[in-house]
PDB file of C-alpha atoms in Angstrom:
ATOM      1  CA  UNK M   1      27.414 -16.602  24.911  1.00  0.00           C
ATOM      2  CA  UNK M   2      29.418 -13.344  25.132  1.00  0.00           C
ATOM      3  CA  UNK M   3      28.986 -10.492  22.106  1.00  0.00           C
ATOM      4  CA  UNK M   4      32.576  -8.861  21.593  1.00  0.00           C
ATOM      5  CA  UNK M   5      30.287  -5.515  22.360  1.00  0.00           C
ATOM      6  CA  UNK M   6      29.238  -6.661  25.603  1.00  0.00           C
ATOM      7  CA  UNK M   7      32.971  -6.319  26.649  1.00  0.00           C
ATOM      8  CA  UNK M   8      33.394  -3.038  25.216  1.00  0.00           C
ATOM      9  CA  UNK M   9      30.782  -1.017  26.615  1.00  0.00           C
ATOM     10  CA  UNK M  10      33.370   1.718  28.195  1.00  0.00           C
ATOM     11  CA  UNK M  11      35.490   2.171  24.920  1.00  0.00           C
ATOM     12  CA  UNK M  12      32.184   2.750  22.968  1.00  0.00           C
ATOM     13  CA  UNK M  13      32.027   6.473  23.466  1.00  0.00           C
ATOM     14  CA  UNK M  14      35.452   6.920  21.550  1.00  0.00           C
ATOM     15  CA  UNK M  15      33.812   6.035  18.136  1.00  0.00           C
ATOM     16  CA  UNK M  16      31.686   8.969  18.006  1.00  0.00           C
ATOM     17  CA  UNK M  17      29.762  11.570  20.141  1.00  0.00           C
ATOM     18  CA  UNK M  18      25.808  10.114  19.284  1.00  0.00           C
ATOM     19  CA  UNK M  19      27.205   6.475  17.906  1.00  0.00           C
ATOM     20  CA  UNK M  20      25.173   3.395  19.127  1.00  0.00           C
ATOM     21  CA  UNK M  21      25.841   0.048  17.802  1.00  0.00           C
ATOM     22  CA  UNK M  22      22.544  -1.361  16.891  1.00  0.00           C
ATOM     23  CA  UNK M  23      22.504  -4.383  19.128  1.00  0.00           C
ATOM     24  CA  UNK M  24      22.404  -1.808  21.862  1.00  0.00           C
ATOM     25  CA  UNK M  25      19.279   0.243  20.451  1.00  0.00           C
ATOM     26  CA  UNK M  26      15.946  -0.838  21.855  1.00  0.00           C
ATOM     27  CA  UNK M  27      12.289  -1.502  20.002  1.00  0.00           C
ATOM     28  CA  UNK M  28      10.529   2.001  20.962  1.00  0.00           C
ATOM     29  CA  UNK M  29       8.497   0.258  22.966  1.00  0.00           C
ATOM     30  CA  UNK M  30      11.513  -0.618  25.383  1.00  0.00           C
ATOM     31  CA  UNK M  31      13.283   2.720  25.353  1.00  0.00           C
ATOM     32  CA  UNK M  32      12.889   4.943  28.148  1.00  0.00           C
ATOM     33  CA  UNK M  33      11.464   8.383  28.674  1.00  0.00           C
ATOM     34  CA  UNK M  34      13.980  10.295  30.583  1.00  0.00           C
ATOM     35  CA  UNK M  35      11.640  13.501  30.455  1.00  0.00           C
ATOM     36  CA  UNK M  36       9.058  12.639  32.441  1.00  0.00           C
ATOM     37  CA  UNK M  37       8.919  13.053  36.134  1.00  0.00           C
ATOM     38  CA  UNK M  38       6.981  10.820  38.391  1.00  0.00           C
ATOM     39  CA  UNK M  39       3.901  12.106  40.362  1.00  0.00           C
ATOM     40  CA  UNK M  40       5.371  13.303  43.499  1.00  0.00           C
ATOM     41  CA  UNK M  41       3.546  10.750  45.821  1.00  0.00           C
ATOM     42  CA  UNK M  42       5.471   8.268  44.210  1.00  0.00           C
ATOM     43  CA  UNK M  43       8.748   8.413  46.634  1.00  0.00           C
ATOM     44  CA  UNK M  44       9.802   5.117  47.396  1.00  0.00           C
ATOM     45  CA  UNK M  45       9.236   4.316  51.564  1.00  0.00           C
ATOM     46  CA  UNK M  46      12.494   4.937  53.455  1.00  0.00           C
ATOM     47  CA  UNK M  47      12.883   2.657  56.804  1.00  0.00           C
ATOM     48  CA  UNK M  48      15.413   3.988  59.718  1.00  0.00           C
ATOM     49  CA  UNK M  49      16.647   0.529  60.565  1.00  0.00           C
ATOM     50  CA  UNK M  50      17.979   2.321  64.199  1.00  0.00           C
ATOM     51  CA  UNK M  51      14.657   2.776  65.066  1.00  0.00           C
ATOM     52  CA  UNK M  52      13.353  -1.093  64.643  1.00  0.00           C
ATOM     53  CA  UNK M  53      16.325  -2.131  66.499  1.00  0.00           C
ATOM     54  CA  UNK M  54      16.859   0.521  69.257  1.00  0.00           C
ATOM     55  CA  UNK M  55      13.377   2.999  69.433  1.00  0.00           C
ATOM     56  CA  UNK M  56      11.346   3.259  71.667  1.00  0.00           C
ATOM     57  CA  UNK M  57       7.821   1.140  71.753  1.00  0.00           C
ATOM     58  CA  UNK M  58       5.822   4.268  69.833  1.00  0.00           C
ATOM     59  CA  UNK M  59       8.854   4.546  66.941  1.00  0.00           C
ATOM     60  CA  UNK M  60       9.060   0.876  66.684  1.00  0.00           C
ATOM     61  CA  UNK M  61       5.718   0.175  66.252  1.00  0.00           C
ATOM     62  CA  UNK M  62       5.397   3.541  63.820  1.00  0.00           C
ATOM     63  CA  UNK M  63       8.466   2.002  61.856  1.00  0.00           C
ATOM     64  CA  UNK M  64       7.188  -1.828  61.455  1.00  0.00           C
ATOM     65  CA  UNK M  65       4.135  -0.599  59.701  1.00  0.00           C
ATOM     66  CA  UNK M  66       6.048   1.368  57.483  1.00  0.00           C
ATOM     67  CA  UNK M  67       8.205  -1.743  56.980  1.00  0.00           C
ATOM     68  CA  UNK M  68       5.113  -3.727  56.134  1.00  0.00           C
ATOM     69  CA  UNK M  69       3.335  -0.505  53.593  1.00  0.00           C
ATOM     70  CA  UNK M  70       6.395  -0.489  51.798  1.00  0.00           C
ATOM     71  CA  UNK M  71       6.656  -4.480  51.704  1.00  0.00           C
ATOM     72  CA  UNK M  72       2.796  -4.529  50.558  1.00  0.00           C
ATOM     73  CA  UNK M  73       2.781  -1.531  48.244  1.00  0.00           C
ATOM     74  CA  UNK M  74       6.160  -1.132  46.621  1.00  0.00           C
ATOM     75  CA  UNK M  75       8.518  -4.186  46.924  1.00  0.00           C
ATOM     76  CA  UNK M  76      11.293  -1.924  47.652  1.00  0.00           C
ATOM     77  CA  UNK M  77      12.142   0.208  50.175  1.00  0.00           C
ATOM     78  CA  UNK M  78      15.588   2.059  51.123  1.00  0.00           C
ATOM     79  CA  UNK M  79      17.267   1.893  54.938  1.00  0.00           C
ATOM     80  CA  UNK M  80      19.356   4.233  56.447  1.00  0.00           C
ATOM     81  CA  UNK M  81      20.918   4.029  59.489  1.00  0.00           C
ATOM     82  CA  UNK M  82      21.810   0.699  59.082  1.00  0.00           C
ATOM     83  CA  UNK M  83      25.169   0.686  60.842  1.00  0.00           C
ATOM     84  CA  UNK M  84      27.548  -0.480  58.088  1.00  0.00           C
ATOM     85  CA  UNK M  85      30.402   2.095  58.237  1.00  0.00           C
ATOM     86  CA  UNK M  86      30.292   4.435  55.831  1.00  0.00           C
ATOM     87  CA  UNK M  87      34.290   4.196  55.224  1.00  0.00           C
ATOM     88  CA  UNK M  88      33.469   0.371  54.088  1.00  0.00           C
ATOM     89  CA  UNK M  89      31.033   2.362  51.787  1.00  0.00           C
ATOM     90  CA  UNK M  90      33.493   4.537  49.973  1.00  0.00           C
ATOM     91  CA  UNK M  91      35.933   1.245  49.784  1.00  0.00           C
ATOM     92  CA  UNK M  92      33.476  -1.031  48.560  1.00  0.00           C
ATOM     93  CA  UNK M  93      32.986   2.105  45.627  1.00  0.00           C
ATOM     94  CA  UNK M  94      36.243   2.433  45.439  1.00  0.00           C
ATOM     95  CA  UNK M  95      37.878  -1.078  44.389  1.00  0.00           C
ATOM     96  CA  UNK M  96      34.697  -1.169  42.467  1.00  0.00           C
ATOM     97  CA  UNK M  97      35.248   1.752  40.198  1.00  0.00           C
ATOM     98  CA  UNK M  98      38.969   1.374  40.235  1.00  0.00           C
ATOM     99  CA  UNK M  99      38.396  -2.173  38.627  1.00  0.00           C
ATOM    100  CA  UNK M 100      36.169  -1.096  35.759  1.00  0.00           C
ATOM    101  CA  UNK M 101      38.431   1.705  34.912  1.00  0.00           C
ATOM    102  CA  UNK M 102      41.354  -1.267  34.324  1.00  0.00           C
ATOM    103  CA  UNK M 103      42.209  -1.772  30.186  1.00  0.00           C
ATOM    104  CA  UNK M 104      40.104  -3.941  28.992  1.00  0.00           C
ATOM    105  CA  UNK M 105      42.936  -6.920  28.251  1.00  0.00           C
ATOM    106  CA  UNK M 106      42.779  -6.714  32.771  1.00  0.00           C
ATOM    107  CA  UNK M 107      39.403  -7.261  32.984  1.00  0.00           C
ATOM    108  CA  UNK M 108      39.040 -10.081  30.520  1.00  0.00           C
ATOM    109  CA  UNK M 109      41.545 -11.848  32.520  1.00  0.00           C
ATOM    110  CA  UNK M 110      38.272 -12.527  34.682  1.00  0.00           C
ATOM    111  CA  UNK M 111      35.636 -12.977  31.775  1.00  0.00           C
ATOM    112  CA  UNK M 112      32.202 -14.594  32.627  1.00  0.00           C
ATOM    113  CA  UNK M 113      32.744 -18.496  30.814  1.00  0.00           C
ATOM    114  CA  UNK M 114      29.434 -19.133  28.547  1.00  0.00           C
ATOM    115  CA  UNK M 115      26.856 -20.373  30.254  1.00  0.00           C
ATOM    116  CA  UNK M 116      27.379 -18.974  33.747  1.00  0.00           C
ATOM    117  CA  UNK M 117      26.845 -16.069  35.322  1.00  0.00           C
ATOM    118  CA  UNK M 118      29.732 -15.517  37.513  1.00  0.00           C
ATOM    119  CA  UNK M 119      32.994 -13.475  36.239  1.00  0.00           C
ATOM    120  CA  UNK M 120      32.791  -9.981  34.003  1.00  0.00           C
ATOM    121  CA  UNK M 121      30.826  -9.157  31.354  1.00  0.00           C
ATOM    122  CA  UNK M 122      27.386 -10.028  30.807  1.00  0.00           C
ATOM    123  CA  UNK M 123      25.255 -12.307  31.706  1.00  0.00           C
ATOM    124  CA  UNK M 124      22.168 -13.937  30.267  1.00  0.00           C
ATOM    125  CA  UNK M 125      23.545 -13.039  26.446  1.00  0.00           C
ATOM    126  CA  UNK M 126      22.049 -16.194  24.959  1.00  0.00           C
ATOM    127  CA  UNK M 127      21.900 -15.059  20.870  1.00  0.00           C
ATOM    128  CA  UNK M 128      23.677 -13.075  18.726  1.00  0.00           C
ATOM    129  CA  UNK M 129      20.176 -11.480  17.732  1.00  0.00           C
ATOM    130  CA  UNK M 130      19.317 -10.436  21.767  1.00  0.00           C
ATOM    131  CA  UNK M 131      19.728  -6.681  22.548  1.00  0.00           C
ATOM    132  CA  UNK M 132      22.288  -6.008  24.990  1.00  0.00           C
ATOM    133  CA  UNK M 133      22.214  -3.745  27.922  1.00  0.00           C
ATOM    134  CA  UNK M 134      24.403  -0.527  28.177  1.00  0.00           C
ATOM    135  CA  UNK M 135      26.497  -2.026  31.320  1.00  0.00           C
ATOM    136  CA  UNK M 136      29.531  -4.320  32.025  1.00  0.00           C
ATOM    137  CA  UNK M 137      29.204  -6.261  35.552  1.00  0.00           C
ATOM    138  CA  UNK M 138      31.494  -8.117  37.655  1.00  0.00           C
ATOM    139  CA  UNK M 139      29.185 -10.916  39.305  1.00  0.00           C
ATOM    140  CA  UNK M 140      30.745 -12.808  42.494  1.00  0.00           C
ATOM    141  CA  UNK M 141      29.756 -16.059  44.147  1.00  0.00           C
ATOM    142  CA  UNK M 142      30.213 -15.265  48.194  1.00  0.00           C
ATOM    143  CA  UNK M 143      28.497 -18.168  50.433  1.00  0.00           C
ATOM    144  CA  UNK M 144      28.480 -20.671  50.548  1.00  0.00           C
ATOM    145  CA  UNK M 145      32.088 -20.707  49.859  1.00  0.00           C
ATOM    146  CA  UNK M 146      32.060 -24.193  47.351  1.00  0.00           C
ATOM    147  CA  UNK M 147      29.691 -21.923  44.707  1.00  0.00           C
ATOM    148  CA  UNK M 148      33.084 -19.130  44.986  1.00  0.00           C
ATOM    149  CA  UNK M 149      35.676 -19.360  41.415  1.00  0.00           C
ATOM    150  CA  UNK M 150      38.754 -18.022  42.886  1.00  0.00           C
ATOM    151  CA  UNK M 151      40.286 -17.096  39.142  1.00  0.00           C
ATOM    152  CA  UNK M 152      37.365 -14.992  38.600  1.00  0.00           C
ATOM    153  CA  UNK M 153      38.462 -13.144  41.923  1.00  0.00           C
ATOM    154  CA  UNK M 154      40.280  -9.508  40.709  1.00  0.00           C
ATOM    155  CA  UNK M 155      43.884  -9.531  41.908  1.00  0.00           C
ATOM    156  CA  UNK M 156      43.508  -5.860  41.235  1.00  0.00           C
ATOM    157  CA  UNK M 157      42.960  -3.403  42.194  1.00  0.00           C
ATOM    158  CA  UNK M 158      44.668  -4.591  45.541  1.00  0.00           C
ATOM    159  CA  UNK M 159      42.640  -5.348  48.560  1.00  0.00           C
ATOM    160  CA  UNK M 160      39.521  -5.747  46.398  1.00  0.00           C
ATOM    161  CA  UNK M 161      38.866  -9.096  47.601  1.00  0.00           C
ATOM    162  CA  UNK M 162      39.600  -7.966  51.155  1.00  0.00           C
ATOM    163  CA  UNK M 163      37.557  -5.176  50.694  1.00  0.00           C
ATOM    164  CA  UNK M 164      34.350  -7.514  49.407  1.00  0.00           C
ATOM    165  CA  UNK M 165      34.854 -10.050  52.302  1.00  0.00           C
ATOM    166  CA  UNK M 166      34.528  -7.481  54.825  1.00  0.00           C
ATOM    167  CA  UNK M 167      31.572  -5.637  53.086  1.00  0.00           C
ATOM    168  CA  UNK M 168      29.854  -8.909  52.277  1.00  0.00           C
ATOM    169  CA  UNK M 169      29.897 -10.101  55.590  1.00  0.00           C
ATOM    170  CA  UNK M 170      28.446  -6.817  56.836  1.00  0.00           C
ATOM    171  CA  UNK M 171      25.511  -7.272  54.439  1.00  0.00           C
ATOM    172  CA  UNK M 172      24.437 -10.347  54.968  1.00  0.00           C
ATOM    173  CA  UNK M 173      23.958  -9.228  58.520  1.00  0.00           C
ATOM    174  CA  UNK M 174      22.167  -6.721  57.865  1.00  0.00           C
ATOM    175  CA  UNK M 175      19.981  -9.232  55.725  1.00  0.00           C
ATOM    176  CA  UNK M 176      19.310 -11.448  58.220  1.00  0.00           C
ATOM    177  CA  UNK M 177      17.973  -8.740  60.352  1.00  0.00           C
ATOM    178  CA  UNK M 178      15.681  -7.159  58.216  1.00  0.00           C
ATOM    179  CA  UNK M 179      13.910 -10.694  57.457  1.00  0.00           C
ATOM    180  CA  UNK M 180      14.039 -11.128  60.701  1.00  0.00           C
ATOM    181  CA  UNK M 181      11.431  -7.583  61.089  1.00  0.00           C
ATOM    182  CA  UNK M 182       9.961  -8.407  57.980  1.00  0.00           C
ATOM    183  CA  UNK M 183       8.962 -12.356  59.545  1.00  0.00           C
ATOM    184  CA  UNK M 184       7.338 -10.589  62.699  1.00  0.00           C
ATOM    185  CA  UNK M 185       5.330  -8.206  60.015  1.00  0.00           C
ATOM    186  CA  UNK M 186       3.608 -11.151  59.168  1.00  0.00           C
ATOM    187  CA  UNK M 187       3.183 -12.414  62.285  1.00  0.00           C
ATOM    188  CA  UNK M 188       5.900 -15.250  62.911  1.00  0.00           C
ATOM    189  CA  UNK M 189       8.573 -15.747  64.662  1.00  0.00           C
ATOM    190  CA  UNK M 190      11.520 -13.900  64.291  1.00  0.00           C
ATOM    191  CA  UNK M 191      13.892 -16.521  63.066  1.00  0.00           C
ATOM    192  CA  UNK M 192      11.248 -18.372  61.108  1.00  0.00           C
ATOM    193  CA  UNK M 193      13.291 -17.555  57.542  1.00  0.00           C
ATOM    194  CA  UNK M 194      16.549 -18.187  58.874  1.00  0.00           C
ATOM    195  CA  UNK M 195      15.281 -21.647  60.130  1.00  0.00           C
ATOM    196  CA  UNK M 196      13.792 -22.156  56.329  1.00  0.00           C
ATOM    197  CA  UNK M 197      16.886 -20.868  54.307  1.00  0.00           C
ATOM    198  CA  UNK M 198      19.401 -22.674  55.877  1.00  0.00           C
ATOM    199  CA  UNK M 199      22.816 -20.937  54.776  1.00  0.00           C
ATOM    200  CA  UNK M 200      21.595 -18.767  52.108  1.00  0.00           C
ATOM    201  CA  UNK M 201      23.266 -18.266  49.038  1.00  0.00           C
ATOM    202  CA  UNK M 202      24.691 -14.694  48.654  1.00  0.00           C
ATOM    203  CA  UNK M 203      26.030 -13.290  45.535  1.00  0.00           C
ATOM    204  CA  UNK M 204      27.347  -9.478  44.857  1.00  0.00           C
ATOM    205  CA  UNK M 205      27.226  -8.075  41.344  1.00  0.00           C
ATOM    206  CA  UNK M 206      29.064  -4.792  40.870  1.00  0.00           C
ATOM    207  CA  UNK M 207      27.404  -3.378  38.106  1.00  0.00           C
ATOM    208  CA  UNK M 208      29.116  -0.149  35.968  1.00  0.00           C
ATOM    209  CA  UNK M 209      26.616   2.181  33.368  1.00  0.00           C
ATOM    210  CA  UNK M 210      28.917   3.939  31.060  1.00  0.00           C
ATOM    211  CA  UNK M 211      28.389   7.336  30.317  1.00  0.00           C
ATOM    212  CA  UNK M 212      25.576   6.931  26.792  1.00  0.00           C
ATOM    213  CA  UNK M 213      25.400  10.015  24.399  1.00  0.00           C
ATOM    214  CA  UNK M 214      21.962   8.760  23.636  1.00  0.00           C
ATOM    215  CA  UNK M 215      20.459   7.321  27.288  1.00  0.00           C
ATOM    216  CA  UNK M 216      16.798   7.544  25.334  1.00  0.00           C
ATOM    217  CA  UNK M 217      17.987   4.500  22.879  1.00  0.00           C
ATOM    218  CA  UNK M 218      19.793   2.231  25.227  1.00  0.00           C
ATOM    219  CA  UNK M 219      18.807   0.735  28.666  1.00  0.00           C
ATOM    220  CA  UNK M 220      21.882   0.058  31.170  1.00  0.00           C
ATOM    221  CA  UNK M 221      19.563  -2.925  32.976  1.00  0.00           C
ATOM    222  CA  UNK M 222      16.777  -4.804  31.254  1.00  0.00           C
ATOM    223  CA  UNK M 223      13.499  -5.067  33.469  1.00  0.00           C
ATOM    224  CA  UNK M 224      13.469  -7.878  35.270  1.00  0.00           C
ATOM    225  CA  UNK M 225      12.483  -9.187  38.923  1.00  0.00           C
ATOM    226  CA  UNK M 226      15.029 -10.828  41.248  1.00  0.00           C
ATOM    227  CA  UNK M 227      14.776 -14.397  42.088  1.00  0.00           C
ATOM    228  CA  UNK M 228      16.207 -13.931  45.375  1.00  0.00           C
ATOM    229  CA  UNK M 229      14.529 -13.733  48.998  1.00  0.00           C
ATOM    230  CA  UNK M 230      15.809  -9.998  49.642  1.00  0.00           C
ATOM    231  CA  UNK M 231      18.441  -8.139  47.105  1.00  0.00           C
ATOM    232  CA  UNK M 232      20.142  -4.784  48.677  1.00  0.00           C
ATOM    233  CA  UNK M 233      21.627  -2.612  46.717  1.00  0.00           C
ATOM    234  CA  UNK M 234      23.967   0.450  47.223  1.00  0.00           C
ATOM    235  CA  UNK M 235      24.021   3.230  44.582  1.00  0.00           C
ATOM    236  CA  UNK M 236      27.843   4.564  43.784  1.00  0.00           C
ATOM    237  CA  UNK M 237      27.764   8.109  45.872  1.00  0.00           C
ATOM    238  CA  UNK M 238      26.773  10.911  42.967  1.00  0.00           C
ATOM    239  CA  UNK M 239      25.198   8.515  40.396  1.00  0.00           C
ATOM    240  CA  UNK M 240      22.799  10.358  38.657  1.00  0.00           C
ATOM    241  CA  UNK M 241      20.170   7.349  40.128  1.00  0.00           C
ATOM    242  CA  UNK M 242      19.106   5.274  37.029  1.00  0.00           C
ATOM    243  CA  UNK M 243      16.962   2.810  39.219  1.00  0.00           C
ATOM    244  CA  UNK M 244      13.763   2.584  38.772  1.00  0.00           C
ATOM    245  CA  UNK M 245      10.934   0.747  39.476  1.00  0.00           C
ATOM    246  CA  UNK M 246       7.809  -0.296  37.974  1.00  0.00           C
ATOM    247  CA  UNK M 247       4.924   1.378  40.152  1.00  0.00           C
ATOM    248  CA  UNK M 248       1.230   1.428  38.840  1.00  0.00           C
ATOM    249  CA  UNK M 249       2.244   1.151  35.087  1.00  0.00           C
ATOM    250  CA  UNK M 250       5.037   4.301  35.588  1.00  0.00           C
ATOM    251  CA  UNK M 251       8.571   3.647  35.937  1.00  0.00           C
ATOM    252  CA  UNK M 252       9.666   5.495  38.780  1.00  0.00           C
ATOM    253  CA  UNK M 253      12.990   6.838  39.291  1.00  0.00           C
ATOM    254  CA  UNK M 254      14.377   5.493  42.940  1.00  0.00           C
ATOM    255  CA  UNK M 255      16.391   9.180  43.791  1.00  0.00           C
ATOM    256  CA  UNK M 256      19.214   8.160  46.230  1.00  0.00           C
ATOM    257  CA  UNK M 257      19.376   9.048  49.246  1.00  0.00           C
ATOM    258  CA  UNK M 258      22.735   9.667  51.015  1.00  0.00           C
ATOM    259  CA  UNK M 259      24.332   6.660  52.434  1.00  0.00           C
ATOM    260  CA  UNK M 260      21.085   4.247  52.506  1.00  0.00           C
ATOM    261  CA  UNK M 261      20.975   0.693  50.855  1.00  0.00           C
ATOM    262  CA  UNK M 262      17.783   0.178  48.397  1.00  0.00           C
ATOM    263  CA  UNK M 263      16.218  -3.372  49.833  1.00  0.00           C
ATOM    264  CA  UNK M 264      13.925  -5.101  47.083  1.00  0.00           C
ATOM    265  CA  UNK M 265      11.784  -8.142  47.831  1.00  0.00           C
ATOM    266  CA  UNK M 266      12.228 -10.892  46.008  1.00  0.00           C
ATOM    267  CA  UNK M 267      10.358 -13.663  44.033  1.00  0.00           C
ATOM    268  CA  UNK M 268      11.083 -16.402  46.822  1.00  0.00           C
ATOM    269  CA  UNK M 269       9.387 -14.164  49.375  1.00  0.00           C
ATOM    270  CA  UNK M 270       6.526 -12.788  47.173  1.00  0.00           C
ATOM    271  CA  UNK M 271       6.239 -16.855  46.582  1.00  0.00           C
ATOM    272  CA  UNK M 272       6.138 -17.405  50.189  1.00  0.00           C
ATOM    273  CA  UNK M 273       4.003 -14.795  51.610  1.00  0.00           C
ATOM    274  CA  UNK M 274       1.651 -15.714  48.614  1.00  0.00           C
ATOM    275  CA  UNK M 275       1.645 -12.443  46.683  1.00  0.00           C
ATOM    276  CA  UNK M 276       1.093 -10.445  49.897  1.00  0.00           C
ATOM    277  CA  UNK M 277       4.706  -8.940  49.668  1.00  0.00           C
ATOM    278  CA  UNK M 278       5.562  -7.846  46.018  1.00  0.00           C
ATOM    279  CA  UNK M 279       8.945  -8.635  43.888  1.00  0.00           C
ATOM    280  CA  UNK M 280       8.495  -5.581  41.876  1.00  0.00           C
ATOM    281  CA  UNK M 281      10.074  -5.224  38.458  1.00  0.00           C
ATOM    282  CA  UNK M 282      12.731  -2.926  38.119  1.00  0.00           C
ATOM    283  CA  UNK M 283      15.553  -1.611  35.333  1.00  0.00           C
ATOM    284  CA  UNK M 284      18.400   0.989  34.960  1.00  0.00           C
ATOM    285  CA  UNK M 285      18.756   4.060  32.276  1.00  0.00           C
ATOM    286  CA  UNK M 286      21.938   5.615  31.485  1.00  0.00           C
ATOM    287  CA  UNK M 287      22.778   8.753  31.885  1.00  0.00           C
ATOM    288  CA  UNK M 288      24.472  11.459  29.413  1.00  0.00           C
ATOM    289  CA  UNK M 289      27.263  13.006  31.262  1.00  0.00           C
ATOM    290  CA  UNK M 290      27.802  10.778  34.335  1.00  0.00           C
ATOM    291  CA  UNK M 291      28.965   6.777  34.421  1.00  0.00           C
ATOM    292  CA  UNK M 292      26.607   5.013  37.384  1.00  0.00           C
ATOM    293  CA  UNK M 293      27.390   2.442  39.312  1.00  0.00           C
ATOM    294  CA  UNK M 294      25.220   0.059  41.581  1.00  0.00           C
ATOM    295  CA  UNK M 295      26.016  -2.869  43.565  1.00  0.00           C
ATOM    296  CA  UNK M 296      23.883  -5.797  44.756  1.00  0.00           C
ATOM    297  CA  UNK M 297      24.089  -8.218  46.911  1.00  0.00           C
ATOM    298  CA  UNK M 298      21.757 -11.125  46.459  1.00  0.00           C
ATOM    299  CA  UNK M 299      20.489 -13.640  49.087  1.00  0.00           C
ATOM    300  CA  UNK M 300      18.839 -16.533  48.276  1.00  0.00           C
ATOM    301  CA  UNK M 301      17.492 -19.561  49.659  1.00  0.00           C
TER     302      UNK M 301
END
């Protein structure tokens, strides 16, 4: 089920400066508090992938056990040099933005069918009476290729499906070597999830946070946890960072840092290391001033 609001998110701002449509204000227990910073031990563990693939024995070693504290203690966890090219960073941002900023009529042209959740709008809107969040996404099947609906591919902006095949492919490597660390951090073999997956399931969902003249009423994600074995994440370059993550009872803000993916474990592999590795729940606020965008790549068994 789509709401007619769940489409309209961007045009929303042009019927007042501090109008919300109800179905987008939360219970007060839901809303968040956007005043309160986060005890400063609370930074979320940051892994230099170059150094598990090409350190030395001392910053390998160093890095795996920070690979395994943040597995254990936070679920997430964000990577820098990873070796994607940055330029195939800006694009991905790029054709992303440039397709949310499309009239509206465009981007229907690709509207998520009830009942699935691939195509733009929302997903998971399943009453009239549910609160929606403050956020439009464009959600992608990428492998295997039979779970892909070509009409839900954008035509524009141009060489945005290009632009996601290349990127996609890049990530899923990238993937398949971190559970490939994260596998010897628990003591088996390298390839011992690769062997188990099979060819995973990837997905990408681009997801956009309009600019909210009240980000205290609305949220732009729901908390949830992800389903998925690993879920990586790139936050659009300036966002304002409206991830966070639920740490010890405080929602903590995940502050981006400049060019790194945010990795999150996911229920499959907090399933199959029983409970030793944590799928975390997480959510997005909105911001006043500045529209956020975030995109995720899912892979799944």
């Amino acid at each position: 089920m789509q709401s007619g609001l769940s489409l309209k998110i961007s045009e929303l701002r042009k019927s007042g400066p501090a109008t919300i449509p109800e179905r987008f204000v939360r219970d007060m227990t839901e809303r968040p508090t956007l005043d309160t910073a986060p005890p400063s031990p609370n930074t979320v563990p940051v892994i230099d992938f170059s150094r598990l693939v090409k350190g030395n024995k001392e910053e390998h070693k160093s890095e795996m056990l920070e690979l395994t504290r943040a597995c254990e203690e936070w679920g997430f966890f964000q990577v820098i040099n990873h070796g994607i090219d940055l330029g195939l960073l800006k694009s991905i941002e790029k054709v992303a933005k440039d397709f949310f900023m499309l009239p509206l009529d465009e981007k229907q042209k690709h509207q998520m069918l009830p009942g699935t959740v691939q195509g733009y709008g929302q997903a998971f809107v399943f009453s009239e009476d549910q609160k929606l969040d403050w956020c439009n996404m464009l959600a992608l099947g990428l492998e295997p290729h039979f779970i892909r609906v070509p009409q839900l591919w954008p035509t524009e902006p141009l060489k945005f499906s290009e632009t996601v095949e290349i990127y996609s492919g890049e990530v899923r490597k990238l993937c398949q070597h971190l559970l490939e660390y994260i596998a010897m951090t628990l003591n088996l073999r390298a390839d011992f999830f690769e062997e188990m997956f099979g060819v995973a399931v990837q997905a990408i969902r681009m997801n956009y946070y309009p600019p909210c003249a009240r980000p205290d009423l609305v949220l732009g994600l729901s908390p949830h946890s992800d389903g998925s074995a690993l879920t990586v994440l790139q936050q659009g370059k300036g966002s304002p960072g409206g991830l966070q993550i639920l740490k010890d009872s405080i929602w903590v803000p995940v502050q981006p840092v400049p060019n790194a993916f945010v990795i999150n474990i996911g229920d499959t592999l907090e399933v199959l290391t029983n409970g030793k590795y944590k799928s975390v729940e997480h959510r997005a606020v909105t911001d006043r001033e500045k529209g956020q965008a975030l995109y995720r790549h899912i892979l799944c068994p």
